Coordinates of C-alpha atoms in Angstrom, one line a residue:
Chain E
M8 CA 0.3 0.0 -0.1
K9 CA 1.4 3.4 -0.6
S10 CA 2.2 5.8 1.9
Y11 CA 0.1 9.2 2.4
Q12 CA 3.4 10.9 2.6
E13 CA 3.8 9.3 -0.9
A14 CA -0.3 10.5 -1.9
V15 CA 1.2 14.1 -1.0
Q16 CA 3.6 14.2 -3.0
F17 CA 1.5 13.5 -6.2
H18 CA -0.9 15.4 -5.1
G19 CA 1.0 18.6 -4.0
H20 CA 0.7 19.2 -0.1
S21 CA -0.8 17.7 2.5
C22 CA -4.6 18.8 3.4
P23 CA -7.2 17.4 5.0
G24 CA -9.9 16.3 2.0
L25 CA -6.3 14.1 0.6
A26 CA -5.9 12.4 4.2
M27 CA -9.7 12.2 4.1
G28 CA -9.4 10.4 -0.6
Y29 CA -6.7 8.3 1.5
R30 CA -8.5 6.4 4.4
M31 CA -11.1 6.0 2.5
T32 CA -9.4 4.9 -0.6
K33 CA -7.1 1.9 2.1
A34 CA -10.3 0.8 3.6
A35 CA -11.5 0.0 -0.8
L36 CA -8.6 -1.5 -1.0
E37 CA -8.2 -3.5 2.2
F38 CA -11.9 -5.0 1.6
F39 CA -11.3 -6.0 -2.1
S40 CA -7.5 -7.5 -0.4
T41 CA -6.6 -6.0 -3.7
E42 CA -3.6 -4.4 -4.8
R43 CA -3.4 -1.3 -6.8
A44 CA -4.6 -1.5 -10.8
V45 CA -2.4 -2.1 -13.2
D46 CA -5.5 -1.6 -16.2
E47 CA -8.5 -1.3 -15.0
E48 CA -9.3 -4.5 -13.1
M49 CA -10.6 -1.7 -10.1
V50 CA -13.0 1.0 -11.3
A51 CA -14.2 3.9 -9.4
I52 CA -17.1 6.3 -9.9
V53 CA -15.6 9.6 -7.9
E54 CA -19.2 11.9 -6.8
N55 CA -17.0 15.0 -6.2
D56 CA -13.8 16.1 -7.8
A57 CA -11.7 17.7 -4.4
C58 CA -8.5 16.8 -3.1
G59 CA -9.5 13.0 -1.8
T60 CA -9.8 11.6 -5.5
D61 CA -6.2 12.5 -6.1
A62 CA -5.7 9.9 -3.0
V63 CA -8.3 7.2 -5.4
Q64 CA -6.1 7.9 -7.6
F65 CA -2.1 7.4 -6.6
L66 CA -3.8 4.6 -4.0
S67 CA -6.3 2.2 -6.0
G68 CA -5.2 3.1 -9.7
C69 CA -8.0 4.2 -10.8
T70 CA -7.2 7.3 -12.9
F71 CA -8.3 9.7 -15.1
G72 CA -6.3 8.9 -17.9
K73 CA -7.4 5.6 -17.7
G74 CA -10.1 5.2 -18.0
N75 CA -11.4 3.8 -15.1
L76 CA -11.8 7.2 -12.9
I77 CA -15.6 7.8 -13.9
F78 CA -16.6 11.4 -12.3
K79 CA -20.0 12.4 -11.2
D80 CA -20.4 16.3 -10.3
F81 CA -22.9 15.1 -7.2
G82 CA -20.9 17.5 -4.7
K83 CA -20.6 14.4 -2.0
M84 CA -17.9 12.8 -0.3
V85 CA -18.3 9.3 -1.5
Y86 CA -17.0 7.1 -3.4
I87 CA -17.9 4.1 -5.1
F88 CA -15.2 0.8 -6.0
Y89 CA -16.2 -1.8 -8.8
H90 CA -13.6 -4.6 -8.8
R91 CA -14.1 -6.8 -11.5
A92 CA -12.7 -10.1 -10.4
S93 CA -15.5 -10.3 -7.9
G94 CA -17.8 -8.4 -9.7
K95 CA -18.3 -6.8 -5.9
A96 CA -19.1 -3.0 -5.6
I97 CA -18.9 -1.0 -2.6
R98 CA -20.0 2.3 -1.6
I99 CA -17.9 4.2 1.0
G100 CA -18.3 7.8 2.8
R101 CA -17.9 9.0 6.3
K102 CA -19.1 8.9 8.8
S103 CA -21.3 11.8 10.5
S104 CA -20.1 11.5 13.5
F105 CA -16.8 11.9 12.4
R106 CA -18.1 14.4 10.1
T107 CA -19.0 16.7 13.4
K108 CA -15.8 15.6 14.4
L109 CA -14.2 17.2 12.3
S110 CA -15.8 20.2 11.4
D111 CA -15.0 21.3 15.2
T112 CA -13.6 25.0 14.2
Q113 CA -11.5 25.0 17.0
I114 CA -9.1 22.5 15.4
S115 CA -6.2 23.3 12.8
S116 CA -5.9 21.8 9.6
E117 CA -2.7 19.9 11.0
E118 CA -5.1 18.6 13.9
R119 CA -7.3 17.9 11.5
I120 CA -5.5 15.7 9.2
N121 CA -3.4 14.1 12.1
L122 CA -6.9 13.1 13.8
I123 CA -7.9 11.7 10.1
L124 CA -4.5 9.9 9.8
T125 CA -4.4 8.4 13.3
S126 CA -8.3 7.6 14.3
P127 CA -9.7 3.5 13.6
E128 CA -11.2 3.3 10.5
K129 CA -14.5 1.9 12.0
D130 CA -15.0 5.6 13.4
I131 CA -13.9 6.9 10.5
V132 CA -15.4 5.2 7.2
Q133 CA -18.9 3.5 6.5
I134 CA -18.5 1.2 3.7
E135 CA -22.0 -0.7 1.7
E136 CA -22.1 -3.3 -0.5
I137 CA -23.8 -2.4 -3.4
N138 CA -25.0 -4.1 -6.4
I139 CA -24.3 -2.5 -9.6
P140 CA -23.8 -3.4 -13.4
E141 CA -20.2 -3.7 -13.7
P142 CA -18.7 -0.5 -15.8
E143 CA -17.5 -1.2 -19.7
Y144 CA -13.8 -1.0 -20.5
S145 CA -12.9 2.0 -22.3
R146 CA -12.9 2.3 -25.8
I147 CA -10.0 2.8 -28.0
F148 CA -11.4 5.2 -31.3
D149 CA -9.9 5.5 -34.7
T150 CA -8.4 8.5 -35.4
V151 CA -9.3 10.8 -38.6
L152 CA -7.9 13.9 -39.4
C153 CA -9.5 17.3 -39.1
E154 CA -10.2 18.4 -42.8
I155 CA -10.3 22.0 -41.4
C156 CA -7.1 22.8 -38.6
E157 CA -5.4 19.0 -40.0
E158 CA -4.7 17.9 -36.8
S159 CA -5.9 14.4 -35.6
V160 CA -8.9 13.7 -33.8
V161 CA -10.8 10.4 -32.4
E162 CA -13.5 9.9 -35.3
S163 CA -16.0 9.3 -31.7
K164 CA -15.3 12.9 -31.8
T165 CA -16.1 14.5 -35.1
R166 CA -18.9 16.9 -36.4
K167 CA -20.0 17.1 -39.9
L168 CA -19.4 20.9 -41.3
N169 CA -20.9 21.8 -45.4
G170 CA -19.8 17.8 -45.9
K171 CA -16.6 18.1 -44.0
I172 CA -15.6 16.2 -40.9
V173 CA -14.1 18.5 -39.1
C174 CA -13.1 18.0 -34.6
I175 CA -15.1 20.5 -32.4
P176 CA -13.1 23.0 -31.5
C177 CA -13.0 24.1 -35.0
Y178 CA -16.7 23.7 -35.7
E179 CA -17.2 26.0 -32.7
K180 CA -15.3 28.5 -34.3
Q181 CA -16.6 28.4 -37.8
K182 CA -20.8 28.3 -36.1
K183 CA -19.4 30.7 -34.6
K184 CA -18.0 33.2 -37.6
E185 CA -21.6 32.1 -38.9
G186 CA -23.7 33.3 -35.7
N187 CA -25.1 30.5 -34.7
Chain Y
M20 CA 11.9 16.1 -13.3
K21 CA 10.0 13.3 -12.6
S22 CA 11.4 9.8 -14.5
Y23 CA 8.9 7.6 -16.9
Q24 CA 10.0 4.9 -15.2
E25 CA 8.2 6.6 -12.3
A26 CA 5.0 7.8 -14.7
V27 CA 4.4 4.3 -15.0
Q28 CA 4.1 3.6 -11.6
F29 CA 1.5 6.0 -12.1
H30 CA -0.1 5.2 -14.9
G31 CA 0.0 1.4 -13.7
H32 CA 2.3 0.3 -17.2
S33 CA 3.7 1.9 -20.1
C34 CA 2.3 2.8 -23.6
P35 CA 3.1 4.9 -26.6
G36 CA -0.2 7.2 -25.0
L37 CA 1.3 7.7 -21.8
A38 CA 5.2 7.9 -23.6
M39 CA 3.3 10.8 -25.7
G40 CA 2.0 12.0 -22.9
Y41 CA 5.8 12.8 -21.0
R42 CA 7.6 13.7 -23.7
M43 CA 4.3 16.9 -24.0
T44 CA 4.5 17.6 -20.2
K45 CA 7.9 17.4 -20.1
A46 CA 8.6 20.1 -23.2
A47 CA 5.9 22.3 -21.0
L48 CA 7.9 22.1 -18.2
E49 CA 11.1 23.6 -19.8
F50 CA 9.5 26.1 -21.9
F51 CA 8.1 27.9 -18.3
S52 CA 11.4 26.9 -16.8
T53 CA 9.1 25.5 -13.7
E54 CA 9.0 22.5 -11.3
R55 CA 5.7 20.6 -10.6
A56 CA 2.8 22.6 -8.8
V57 CA 2.5 21.9 -5.8
D58 CA -1.2 23.9 -5.8
E59 CA -2.4 25.8 -8.4
E60 CA 0.6 27.4 -10.0
M61 CA 0.0 25.9 -13.8
V62 CA -3.2 25.1 -14.7
A63 CA -3.4 22.1 -18.2
I64 CA -6.6 21.9 -20.1
V65 CA -6.6 19.0 -21.8
E66 CA -8.1 17.9 -25.2
N67 CA -8.5 14.3 -23.9
D68 CA -8.8 11.9 -21.3
A69 CA -6.5 9.5 -22.7
C70 CA -3.4 7.9 -21.4
G71 CA -0.9 10.7 -21.9
T72 CA -3.1 13.2 -19.2
D73 CA -1.8 10.8 -16.4
A74 CA 1.6 11.6 -17.2
V75 CA 0.4 15.8 -17.5
Q76 CA -1.1 15.1 -14.0
F77 CA 2.0 12.9 -12.7
L78 CA 4.3 14.9 -14.3
S79 CA 3.2 18.7 -14.0
G80 CA 1.1 18.5 -10.4
C81 CA -1.9 19.7 -12.7
T82 CA -4.3 17.1 -11.0
F83 CA -8.2 16.0 -11.1
G84 CA -8.7 16.3 -7.6
K85 CA -7.0 19.7 -6.9
G86 CA -9.2 21.7 -9.3
N87 CA -5.9 22.7 -11.9
L88 CA -7.1 20.2 -14.7
I89 CA -9.4 21.0 -17.2
F90 CA -10.6 18.5 -19.3
K91 CA -12.2 19.7 -22.9
D92 CA -13.9 16.1 -23.9
F93 CA -12.6 17.1 -27.8
G94 CA -10.5 13.3 -28.4
K95 CA -7.2 15.9 -29.3
M96 CA -3.7 15.0 -28.0
V97 CA -3.5 18.5 -27.4
Y98 CA -2.4 20.0 -24.2
I99 CA -2.8 23.9 -23.2
F100 CA -0.9 24.8 -20.1
Y101 CA -1.5 27.9 -18.4
H102 CA 1.6 29.4 -16.1
R103 CA -0.1 31.9 -14.1
A104 CA 3.7 33.1 -12.6
S105 CA 3.9 34.9 -16.2
G106 CA 0.6 35.0 -17.6
K107 CA 1.7 32.6 -20.0
A108 CA -0.1 29.7 -22.1
I109 CA 1.2 27.1 -24.4
R110 CA -0.4 24.9 -27.2
I111 CA 1.2 21.5 -27.4
G112 CA 0.5 19.0 -29.4
R113 CA 2.7 16.1 -32.0
K114 CA 4.0 17.4 -35.1
S115 CA 2.2 15.1 -37.9
S116 CA 5.3 13.9 -39.3
F117 CA 6.6 12.2 -36.3
R118 CA 2.1 11.2 -35.9
T119 CA 3.0 9.7 -39.2
K120 CA 5.8 7.8 -38.4
L121 CA 4.1 6.0 -35.2
S122 CA 1.5 5.1 -37.2
D123 CA 4.0 2.9 -39.0
T124 CA 2.3 -1.1 -38.4
Q125 CA 5.2 -2.7 -39.3
I126 CA 6.8 -1.3 -35.5
S127 CA 5.7 -2.3 -32.5
S128 CA 4.3 -1.1 -29.2
E129 CA 7.5 -1.6 -27.4
E130 CA 9.1 0.2 -30.5
R131 CA 6.8 3.5 -30.5
I132 CA 7.5 4.0 -27.0
N133 CA 11.1 3.6 -27.6
L134 CA 11.0 6.0 -30.5
I135 CA 8.6 8.6 -28.7
L136 CA 10.9 8.6 -25.9
T137 CA 14.4 8.6 -27.3
S138 CA 13.3 10.7 -30.0
P139 CA 14.5 14.8 -30.3
E140 CA 12.3 17.2 -28.8
K141 CA 11.8 19.3 -32.4
D142 CA 10.5 16.2 -34.0
I143 CA 7.9 15.4 -32.1
V144 CA 6.0 18.1 -29.8
Q145 CA 5.0 21.6 -31.7
I146 CA 4.8 24.3 -29.4
E147 CA 2.7 27.1 -29.8
E148 CA 2.1 30.9 -27.8
I149 CA -1.3 31.9 -27.8
N150 CA -3.0 33.7 -25.4
I151 CA -6.1 33.4 -22.6
P152 CA -7.3 34.3 -20.3
E153 CA -6.1 33.1 -17.2
P154 CA -8.1 30.0 -15.1
E155 CA -10.3 30.6 -12.1
Y156 CA -8.7 29.4 -9.1
S157 CA -10.5 26.0 -7.6
R158 CA -13.4 27.2 -5.4
I159 CA -14.4 25.5 -1.9
F160 CA -18.3 26.0 -1.6
D161 CA -20.1 25.2 2.5
T162 CA -21.2 22.0 2.4
V163 CA -25.0 21.0 3.2
L164 CA -26.8 18.2 4.7
C165 CA -29.2 16.6 1.9
E166 CA -32.8 16.5 3.6
I167 CA -33.4 12.9 2.3
C168 CA -30.5 11.2 2.9
E169 CA -28.4 12.6 5.5
E170 CA -25.5 13.4 3.8
S171 CA -23.0 16.2 3.4
V172 CA -23.5 18.0 -0.2
V173 CA -22.0 20.6 -1.7
E174 CA -24.3 23.7 -1.3
S175 CA -23.9 24.1 -5.0
K176 CA -25.1 20.7 -6.4
T177 CA -28.2 20.7 -4.4
R178 CA -31.4 21.0 -5.8
K179 CA -34.8 21.8 -4.2
L180 CA -37.5 19.1 -3.8
N181 CA -41.2 19.7 -2.7
G182 CA -39.6 22.7 0.3
K183 CA -35.7 20.5 1.0
I184 CA -33.3 20.9 0.3
V185 CA -31.5 17.9 -1.5
C186 CA -29.0 15.9 -3.1
I187 CA -28.2 15.2 -6.5
P188 CA -29.1 11.3 -6.3
C189 CA -32.3 11.9 -4.0
Y190 CA -33.7 14.3 -6.6
E191 CA -32.6 11.9 -9.7
K192 CA -34.3 9.0 -7.7
Q193 CA -37.9 11.1 -6.6
K194 CA -38.2 12.5 -10.1
K195 CA -37.9 8.0 -11.2
K196 CA -40.4 7.4 -8.8
E197 CA -42.7 10.1 -9.6
G198 CA -42.1 9.2 -13.1
N199 CA -40.3 12.8 -14.5

């Protein structure tokens, strides 16, 4: 398991959000008795894009660039992990009692981080086994050349414009010119 | 500068996409004579979410969880980097001649990776200085409790439902029940 200090190096700095993401992801990996995903063995569905998601990426190997980090913009400190080998999924969140403890305005950010890193897992996280369909594997599409800028673009992201196959930025630029 | 091998560890495996992202991000950091962003000193706007973006995150410190990785779903192998200290921005892409070289079906994935990692930068990447407005800093919003599930949710992501403040998943569940 990667250490918190290593996660800090990836994120750039230490903060309560990263520490919480670290504990939540660690708990998830332990639940599945699994290591970091080399490829797409695990999928994380994150319900926010705050600091803790960098711990998700770093610890679990569910990364933005590998297609196994799915973002749902719900603003909730909740992660869902799907483990392909077992077909099991868990929904992991903070315990409300721990959230209340952290919201004490008398404690510093440093103390908050320490509290998160040192409290027993059962006091911090709440894990629920859930049933969800297996997420799709990420797909690789063919690329074509945009007929305006001549840069390569993934075929599934092209637009048709006056009989030409173009990329989205060229399409938008042209539409803006035309006043649409 | 982080090594390619370190980037491979973060991504989970070595592949041509990661190698290309590595060279492009390295070129960007060298252009600005800067190190990895500890906080939001740099912003990356990535025009795809493929493997190379993990090199962007790992090398530049523009990460999904820090708010300085902006995703435009254009399917293009293009990254824009904004450097706050200088107010400068660059758009970085692959040279079309290099893209052609890589598309040779006779060479293996391993050879392709080696070609990407060992070719001179001037043969691989194309850097253009561009003028863009400074991207906003990421914001921190207050959280409230959803009046249905009682989980905490970022205030800006709540919905109103029959006079209650609720989270998006509870809102959607309720609307589905009502057949809307």
